[in-house]
Coordinates of C-alpha atoms in Angstrom, one line a residue:
M1 CA 125.8 47.0 32.1
S2 CA 127.8 49.5 34.2
L3 CA 126.6 47.8 37.4
I4 CA 128.0 44.5 36.2
L5 CA 131.3 46.2 35.3
L6 CA 131.4 47.8 38.8
L7 CA 130.8 44.4 40.5
I8 CA 133.6 42.8 38.5
I9 CA 136.0 45.6 39.4
F10 CA 135.0 45.4 43.1
T11 CA 135.4 41.6 43.1
L12 CA 138.9 41.8 41.5
T13 CA 140.0 44.6 43.8
N14 CA 138.8 42.8 47.0
G15 CA 140.3 39.5 45.7
S16 CA 143.7 41.0 45.5
Q17 CA 143.5 42.1 49.1
T18 CA 142.9 38.6 50.3
D19 CA 145.9 37.1 48.6
W20 CA 148.7 35.7 50.7
P21 CA 152.0 36.6 49.1
I22 CA 154.7 34.0 49.8
Y23 CA 157.4 35.2 52.1
F24 CA 159.5 32.0 52.5
E25 CA 159.3 28.6 50.9
N26 CA 161.4 25.4 50.9
D27 CA 160.7 21.7 50.3
K28 CA 159.0 21.4 53.7
I29 CA 157.0 24.6 54.4
E30 CA 155.5 27.6 52.8
I31 CA 155.0 30.9 54.8
S32 CA 152.8 33.6 53.5
F33 CA 151.3 36.7 55.0
K34 CA 148.7 39.4 54.6
D35 CA 147.7 42.7 56.2
T36 CA 144.6 42.7 58.4
L37 CA 142.9 45.4 60.5
C38 CA 141.8 44.1 63.9
N39 CA 139.3 46.2 65.8
D40 CA 139.1 46.3 69.6
L41 CA 135.6 47.6 69.9
K42 CA 135.7 47.4 73.7
N43 CA 138.6 49.9 73.9
G44 CA 137.8 51.8 70.7
V45 CA 141.1 51.2 69.0
S46 CA 142.3 49.4 65.9
F47 CA 145.5 47.7 65.1
E48 CA 147.0 46.5 61.9
Y49 CA 148.7 43.1 61.9
Y50 CA 150.4 40.9 59.4
M51 CA 148.6 37.6 59.6
I52 CA 150.9 34.6 59.0
K53 CA 149.9 31.4 57.2
I54 CA 152.2 28.4 57.3
K55 CA 151.6 25.2 55.2
N56 CA 153.3 21.9 55.8
K57 CA 154.1 20.6 52.3
T58 CA 155.2 17.2 53.5
N59 CA 153.6 14.0 54.9
E60 CA 155.7 14.3 58.0
I61 CA 155.1 16.0 61.4
L62 CA 157.2 19.2 61.6
V63 CA 158.4 21.4 64.4
V64 CA 158.4 25.0 63.0
N65 CA 160.6 27.7 64.7
Y66 CA 161.1 31.3 63.8
Y67 CA 161.5 34.8 65.3
L68 CA 159.0 37.6 64.7
G69 CA 160.7 40.7 63.2
N70 CA 164.4 41.3 62.8
Q71 CA 165.5 40.7 66.4
K72 CA 166.4 37.2 67.6
N73 CA 165.3 37.2 71.3
E74 CA 163.2 34.9 73.4
E75 CA 160.2 37.3 73.5
N76 CA 159.8 37.0 69.7
K77 CA 160.5 33.3 69.4
V78 CA 157.7 31.1 67.9
A79 CA 157.7 27.3 68.0
F80 CA 154.9 24.9 67.2
V81 CA 154.0 21.5 65.7
L82 CA 152.6 21.3 62.2
N83 CA 150.9 18.0 61.2
P84 CA 151.3 16.5 57.7
A85 CA 149.7 18.8 55.1
E86 CA 148.3 21.0 57.8
I87 CA 147.9 24.8 57.3
K88 CA 147.8 27.2 60.3
K89 CA 146.7 30.9 59.9
G90 CA 146.8 33.8 62.2
S91 CA 143.6 35.7 63.2
C92 CA 142.6 38.8 65.3
N93 CA 141.6 36.5 68.1
Y94 CA 144.1 35.5 70.8
D95 CA 146.4 32.6 69.7
P96 CA 149.3 31.3 71.8
I97 CA 151.2 30.3 68.7
K98 CA 151.8 34.0 67.6
L99 CA 150.8 33.7 64.0
K100 CA 150.6 37.4 63.6
L101 CA 153.1 40.3 63.7
F102 CA 152.2 43.8 64.8
K103 CA 152.2 46.3 61.9
A104 CA 150.7 49.6 63.1
E105 CA 148.2 51.2 65.5
T106 CA 145.5 53.3 63.9
K107 CA 144.2 56.2 65.9
N108 CA 141.6 58.6 64.6
K109 CA 142.1 57.1 61.1
K110 CA 145.7 58.3 61.1
P111 CA 148.0 55.2 60.9
S112 CA 151.3 55.2 62.7
S113 CA 154.4 54.4 60.7
P114 CA 154.1 50.6 59.9
T115 CA 156.6 47.9 60.8
K116 CA 157.9 45.9 57.8
F117 CA 157.1 42.2 57.7
S118 CA 160.0 40.1 58.7
L119 CA 160.7 36.7 60.2
N120 CA 164.2 35.3 60.8
N121 CA 165.9 32.0 61.6
I122 CA 163.1 30.0 60.0
E123 CA 163.4 26.3 60.6
A124 CA 161.3 23.3 59.9
I125 CA 162.5 20.0 61.6
E126 CA 160.9 16.6 60.9
V127 CA 159.7 14.7 64.0
Y128 CA 160.0 10.9 63.9

């Protein structure tokens, strides 16, 4: 009986960690994010990132633009095409679309002070 209870608690706890809280939503797109630990085994370091998930809520092709973080500069600019009903998600692997935002570096299990999740100047433009 206690093993079943433990499994239920473990499942519920892990389930909440995989949730993607919504950061921004309008009639065209939905942007959500979650924390993820990415391990660089080759170099023996780990980094925490906010993975970004963007969903096209329309039947139109959209060009999505935003800036990572609080600063509006070309280095942080992200722009890409999102097909009708398409969902794109960030991952630890290299992705030229930049669907992740650096959160913190973890060295010797002691995390650095984390960066707060922030995107600015979010736009979704229909392409005809």
